[in-house]
Amino acid sequence: MSTPADTAERAQPRRKPEARLIGLLGPAFVAAIAYVDPGNVAANLSAGAEYGYLLVWVLVVANVMAVVVQYLSAKLGLVTGQSLPEVLGGRLSKPTRLLYWGQAEVTAAATDLAEVIGGAIALHILFDLPLPVGGVIVGVISMIMLSVQSRRGQRTFEFLVIAMLAIIAVGFVAGLFFTTTDWGEVAGGLVPRFEGSSTVLLAASMIGATVMPHAVYLHSGLARDRHGVSKDPDRIRRLLRATRLDVVLALIVAGGVNIAMLLLAASALPGVPGTNTIEGAADAISTHLGAGVGLVFGIGLLASGLASASVGAYAGSAIMAGLIHRRIPVLWRRAVTLIPALIILAIGVDPTWALVLSQVVLSLGIPFALIPLAWYTGRADIMGSFVNSLRLRIAAASVAIAIVTLNVALLYLMITGQD
């Protein structure tokens, strides 16, 4: 399995500017899979079923944040020819690199947990398979998908992931057409507010599921690998224009899917027993909206687990290679990181709650990816003439401050037990 660092140089001589911007699109759609993984399903359904439209604003804000973050990540890769982990690995001392890699691996493990558990739940919903068996199947199929990238190249892998994204969108949005949404309440949900520490916990999990650390680390490598390393300012400017379009389109899709999930739960599932779990929500969707809608939802959840498991394993490999300069074949890594999820499934931990908590871990890991990204892309000695403008530096700093503030509030409320 090739990694971003392995493929950049040998890919460069073959790169030619495409005639149209549409031919440059794709990397952001791979990264966007991280924004519609099973962790999103758990967090969004829980938020909608328990608190109605209260936290719609969280998804809107998170998606705006994601546009800024993913553009900066891709920009770093295109301008420097290095992924974010490689830039970090080249500037941190060895002890600091090891610590940084350790926290990044914790967030990667949380990612793997969400993806495998979500896929296993989908197989249980669709075929009544035991969760551990479903977890193994998800792991095996994700390995097959990763082999496509290794053997057929990134472009083929992009097409495969985009096809899965289309299935996810249909699966999670379809139910919205069979329920009645109170748009006045939706508008009220755009006003930022919380109702106790439990809503802060859910908000953190929703942001952790939207602005995901591994997507921040990965996108810089995806953009670099897809387009090659170039020193031509005109080509870089063209690639950055295409990247802005790529990111906006991809996150319109992902953000729309996330908001649709919350609206579906808020409209159709409030007060319905058992909707605090994905299985219960799926049963409720089938009961209240029809078996066909429930089936489509299950298919969307399965596609989400399979696609995000592949992208997550690819990201973990890139993080390790960039930070500690060690390369483990990504298929081996996928096999090893499958073990914790299978243990969770086997011992009977509530899988939906495990998913929500995994998203909180991801939220806590975001600053470690986001702050260096904002710092490096704002430095002229690294970015040259493509250094962030004042407006973009302010936007990046605002995103970082907002996320860190939310995490501090979350930790305070959890430690003090306030509600």
PDB file of C-alpha atoms in Angstrom, residues 90-235:
ATOM      1  CA  GLY A  90      10.427  17.799  10.184  1.00  0.00           C
ATOM      2  CA  ARG A  91      10.133  20.577  12.766  1.00  0.00           C
ATOM      3  CA  LEU A  92       9.584  18.838  16.098  1.00  0.00           C
ATOM      4  CA  SER A  93      12.241  17.251  18.282  1.00  0.00           C
ATOM      5  CA  LYS A  94      12.176  13.475  18.588  1.00  0.00           C
ATOM      6  CA  PRO A  95      10.564  13.345  22.059  1.00  0.00           C
ATOM      7  CA  THR A  96       7.924  15.870  20.983  1.00  0.00           C
ATOM      8  CA  ARG A  97       7.294  13.964  17.762  1.00  0.00           C
ATOM      9  CA  LEU A  98       6.705  10.775  19.733  1.00  0.00           C
ATOM     10  CA  LEU A  99       4.260  12.481  22.081  1.00  0.00           C
ATOM     11  CA  TYR A 100       2.492  14.100  19.160  1.00  0.00           C
ATOM     12  CA  TRP A 101       2.271  10.781  17.389  1.00  0.00           C
ATOM     13  CA  GLY A 102       0.882   9.187  20.562  1.00  0.00           C
ATOM     14  CA  GLN A 103      -2.045  11.594  20.800  1.00  0.00           C
ATOM     15  CA  ALA A 104      -2.640  11.320  17.054  1.00  0.00           C
ATOM     16  CA  GLU A 105      -2.790   7.533  17.380  1.00  0.00           C
ATOM     17  CA  VAL A 106      -5.373   7.858  20.170  1.00  0.00           C
ATOM     18  CA  THR A 107      -7.600   9.898  17.873  1.00  0.00           C
ATOM     19  CA  ALA A 108      -6.936   7.430  15.042  1.00  0.00           C
ATOM     20  CA  ALA A 109      -8.012   4.592  17.341  1.00  0.00           C
ATOM     21  CA  ALA A 110     -11.209   6.500  18.167  1.00  0.00           C
ATOM     22  CA  THR A 111     -11.808   6.894  14.444  1.00  0.00           C
ATOM     23  CA  ASP A 112     -11.341   3.179  13.810  1.00  0.00           C
ATOM     24  CA  LEU A 113     -13.685   2.381  16.676  1.00  0.00           C
ATOM     25  CA  ALA A 114     -16.479   4.526  15.253  1.00  0.00           C
ATOM     26  CA  GLU A 115     -16.117   3.211  11.720  1.00  0.00           C
ATOM     27  CA  VAL A 116     -15.997  -0.506  12.505  1.00  0.00           C
ATOM     28  CA  ILE A 117     -18.730  -0.387  15.134  1.00  0.00           C
ATOM     29  CA  GLY A 118     -20.972   1.624  12.823  1.00  0.00           C
ATOM     30  CA  GLY A 119     -20.516  -0.843   9.987  1.00  0.00           C
ATOM     31  CA  ALA A 120     -21.171  -3.762  12.337  1.00  0.00           C
ATOM     32  CA  ILE A 121     -24.384  -2.125  13.549  1.00  0.00           C
ATOM     33  CA  ALA A 122     -25.471  -1.683   9.927  1.00  0.00           C
ATOM     34  CA  LEU A 123     -24.907  -5.371   9.173  1.00  0.00           C
ATOM     35  CA  HIS A 124     -26.853  -6.265  12.315  1.00  0.00           C
ATOM     36  CA  ILE A 125     -29.733  -4.026  11.188  1.00  0.00           C
ATOM     37  CA  LEU A 126     -29.731  -5.382   7.637  1.00  0.00           C
ATOM     38  CA  PHE A 127     -28.931  -9.072   8.168  1.00  0.00           C
ATOM     39  CA  ASP A 128     -29.218  -9.639  11.939  1.00  0.00           C
ATOM     40  CA  LEU A 129     -25.532 -10.597  12.092  1.00  0.00           C
ATOM     41  CA  PRO A 130     -23.835 -10.674  15.510  1.00  0.00           C
ATOM     42  CA  LEU A 131     -21.887  -7.456  16.042  1.00  0.00           C
ATOM     43  CA  PRO A 132     -18.421  -9.116  16.295  1.00  0.00           C
ATOM     44  CA  VAL A 133     -19.044 -10.971  13.019  1.00  0.00           C
ATOM     45  CA  GLY A 134     -20.146  -7.736  11.400  1.00  0.00           C
ATOM     46  CA  GLY A 135     -16.984  -6.024  12.658  1.00  0.00           C
ATOM     47  CA  VAL A 136     -14.795  -8.664  11.020  1.00  0.00           C
ATOM     48  CA  ILE A 137     -16.703  -8.298   7.734  1.00  0.00           C
ATOM     49  CA  VAL A 138     -16.288  -4.517   7.802  1.00  0.00           C
ATOM     50  CA  GLY A 139     -12.558  -4.925   8.409  1.00  0.00           C
ATOM     51  CA  VAL A 140     -12.147  -7.368   5.531  1.00  0.00           C
ATOM     52  CA  ILE A 141     -14.134  -5.265   3.042  1.00  0.00           C
ATOM     53  CA  SER A 142     -12.232  -2.122   4.024  1.00  0.00           C
ATOM     54  CA  MET A 143      -8.994  -3.983   3.274  1.00  0.00           C
ATOM     55  CA  ILE A 144     -10.327  -4.837  -0.171  1.00  0.00           C
ATOM     56  CA  MET A 145     -11.148  -1.169  -0.753  1.00  0.00           C
ATOM     57  CA  LEU A 146      -7.668  -0.142   0.337  1.00  0.00           C
ATOM     58  CA  SER A 147      -6.158  -2.605  -2.118  1.00  0.00           C
ATOM     59  CA  VAL A 148      -7.934  -0.679  -4.903  1.00  0.00           C
ATOM     60  CA  GLN A 149      -5.917   2.419  -4.002  1.00  0.00           C
ATOM     61  CA  SER A 150      -2.723   0.399  -3.892  1.00  0.00           C
ATOM     62  CA  ARG A 151      -3.232  -1.378  -7.218  1.00  0.00           C
ATOM     63  CA  ARG A 152      -5.311   1.029  -9.294  1.00  0.00           C
ATOM     64  CA  GLY A 153      -4.156   4.413  -7.990  1.00  0.00           C
ATOM     65  CA  GLN A 154      -5.708   7.310  -6.150  1.00  0.00           C
ATOM     66  CA  ARG A 155      -8.064   8.432  -8.912  1.00  0.00           C
ATOM     67  CA  THR A 156      -9.815   5.051  -8.995  1.00  0.00           C
ATOM     68  CA  PHE A 157      -9.981   5.103  -5.197  1.00  0.00           C
ATOM     69  CA  GLU A 158     -11.558   8.573  -5.380  1.00  0.00           C
ATOM     70  CA  PHE A 159     -14.262   7.341  -7.752  1.00  0.00           C
ATOM     71  CA  LEU A 160     -15.001   4.417  -5.435  1.00  0.00           C
ATOM     72  CA  VAL A 161     -15.256   6.671  -2.382  1.00  0.00           C
ATOM     73  CA  ILE A 162     -17.435   9.222  -4.208  1.00  0.00           C
ATOM     74  CA  ALA A 163     -19.804   6.409  -5.220  1.00  0.00           C
ATOM     75  CA  MET A 164     -20.013   5.357  -1.566  1.00  0.00           C
ATOM     76  CA  LEU A 165     -20.649   8.982  -0.592  1.00  0.00           C
ATOM     77  CA  ALA A 166     -23.595   9.080  -2.994  1.00  0.00           C
ATOM     78  CA  ILE A 167     -25.043   5.947  -1.358  1.00  0.00           C
ATOM     79  CA  ILE A 168     -24.549   7.499   2.083  1.00  0.00           C
ATOM     80  CA  ALA A 169     -26.323  10.692   1.021  1.00  0.00           C
ATOM     81  CA  VAL A 170     -29.335   8.817  -0.324  1.00  0.00           C
ATOM     82  CA  GLY A 171     -29.467   6.524   2.695  1.00  0.00           C
ATOM     83  CA  PHE A 172     -29.450   9.290   5.284  1.00  0.00           C
ATOM     84  CA  VAL A 173     -31.464  11.951   3.457  1.00  0.00           C
ATOM     85  CA  ALA A 174     -34.278   9.771   2.048  1.00  0.00           C
ATOM     86  CA  GLY A 175     -36.185   9.554   5.325  1.00  0.00           C
ATOM     87  CA  LEU A 176     -36.498  13.321   5.497  1.00  0.00           C
ATOM     88  CA  PHE A 177     -38.958  13.228   2.592  1.00  0.00           C
ATOM     89  CA  PHE A 178     -41.329  11.028   4.604  1.00  0.00           C
ATOM     90  CA  THR A 179     -41.659  13.268   7.634  1.00  0.00           C
ATOM     91  CA  THR A 180     -42.822  16.787   8.420  1.00  0.00           C
ATOM     92  CA  THR A 181     -40.154  19.257   9.450  1.00  0.00           C
ATOM     93  CA  ASP A 182     -41.035  22.314  11.524  1.00  0.00           C
ATOM     94  CA  TRP A 183     -38.981  24.951   9.723  1.00  0.00           C
ATOM     95  CA  GLY A 184     -39.816  27.554  12.338  1.00  0.00           C
ATOM     96  CA  GLU A 185     -38.203  25.328  14.961  1.00  0.00           C
ATOM     97  CA  VAL A 186     -35.266  24.748  12.604  1.00  0.00           C
ATOM     98  CA  ALA A 187     -34.766  28.516  12.396  1.00  0.00           C
ATOM     99  CA  GLY A 188     -34.860  28.661  16.199  1.00  0.00           C
ATOM    100  CA  GLY A 189     -32.210  25.952  16.281  1.00  0.00           C
ATOM    101  CA  LEU A 190     -29.825  28.271  14.464  1.00  0.00           C
ATOM    102  CA  VAL A 191     -29.516  30.409  17.626  1.00  0.00           C
ATOM    103  CA  PRO A 192     -26.422  29.229  19.575  1.00  0.00           C
ATOM    104  CA  ARG A 193     -27.325  27.929  23.033  1.00  0.00           C
ATOM    105  CA  PHE A 194     -27.003  24.896  25.301  1.00  0.00           C
ATOM    106  CA  GLU A 195     -29.290  23.254  27.849  1.00  0.00           C
ATOM    107  CA  GLY A 196     -27.016  21.665  30.418  1.00  0.00           C
ATOM    108  CA  SER A 197     -23.782  19.706  30.277  1.00  0.00           C
ATOM    109  CA  SER A 198     -25.337  16.843  28.317  1.00  0.00           C
ATOM    110  CA  THR A 199     -25.922  19.154  25.356  1.00  0.00           C
ATOM    111  CA  VAL A 200     -22.312  20.358  25.595  1.00  0.00           C
ATOM    112  CA  LEU A 201     -21.206  16.721  25.464  1.00  0.00           C
ATOM    113  CA  LEU A 202     -23.334  16.123  22.392  1.00  0.00           C
ATOM    114  CA  ALA A 203     -22.112  19.345  20.770  1.00  0.00           C
ATOM    115  CA  ALA A 204     -18.501  18.277  21.312  1.00  0.00           C
ATOM    116  CA  SER A 205     -19.222  14.883  19.800  1.00  0.00           C
ATOM    117  CA  MET A 206     -20.947  16.527  16.818  1.00  0.00           C
ATOM    118  CA  ILE A 207     -17.970  18.818  16.191  1.00  0.00           C
ATOM    119  CA  GLY A 208     -15.575  15.924  16.733  1.00  0.00           C
ATOM    120  CA  ALA A 209     -17.525  13.983  14.136  1.00  0.00           C
ATOM    121  CA  THR A 210     -17.499  16.916  11.710  1.00  0.00           C
ATOM    122  CA  VAL A 211     -14.068  18.564  12.021  1.00  0.00           C
ATOM    123  CA  MET A 212     -12.141  15.317  12.392  1.00  0.00           C
ATOM    124  CA  PRO A 213      -8.391  15.306  13.154  1.00  0.00           C
ATOM    125  CA  HIS A 214      -7.509  12.497  10.769  1.00  0.00           C
ATOM    126  CA  ALA A 215      -9.216  14.358   7.899  1.00  0.00           C
ATOM    127  CA  VAL A 216      -7.102  17.437   8.720  1.00  0.00           C
ATOM    128  CA  TYR A 217      -3.895  15.378   8.670  1.00  0.00           C
ATOM    129  CA  LEU A 218      -4.900  13.447   5.556  1.00  0.00           C
ATOM    130  CA  HIS A 219      -6.202  16.102   3.160  1.00  0.00           C
ATOM    131  CA  SER A 220      -2.793  17.749   2.780  1.00  0.00           C
ATOM    132  CA  GLY A 221      -1.370  14.436   1.565  1.00  0.00           C
ATOM    133  CA  LEU A 222      -4.360  13.624  -0.624  1.00  0.00           C
ATOM    134  CA  ALA A 223      -4.121  16.946  -2.492  1.00  0.00           C
ATOM    135  CA  ARG A 224      -0.338  16.647  -2.892  1.00  0.00           C
ATOM    136  CA  ASP A 225      -0.525  13.058  -4.137  1.00  0.00           C
ATOM    137  CA  ARG A 226      -3.330  13.747  -6.560  1.00  0.00           C
ATOM    138  CA  HIS A 227      -1.816  16.860  -8.167  1.00  0.00           C
ATOM    139  CA  GLY A 228       1.903  16.303  -7.623  1.00  0.00           C
ATOM    140  CA  VAL A 229       4.541  18.688  -6.330  1.00  0.00           C
ATOM    141  CA  SER A 230       4.827  21.872  -8.361  1.00  0.00           C
ATOM    142  CA  LYS A 231       6.973  24.991  -8.049  1.00  0.00           C
ATOM    143  CA  ASP A 232       5.066  26.843 -10.763  1.00  0.00           C
ATOM    144  CA  PRO A 233       3.140  29.676  -9.052  1.00  0.00           C
ATOM    145  CA  ASP A 234       0.535  29.808 -11.821  1.00  0.00           C
ATOM    146  CA  ARG A 235      -0.186  26.089 -11.506  1.00  0.00           C
TER     147      ARG A 235
END
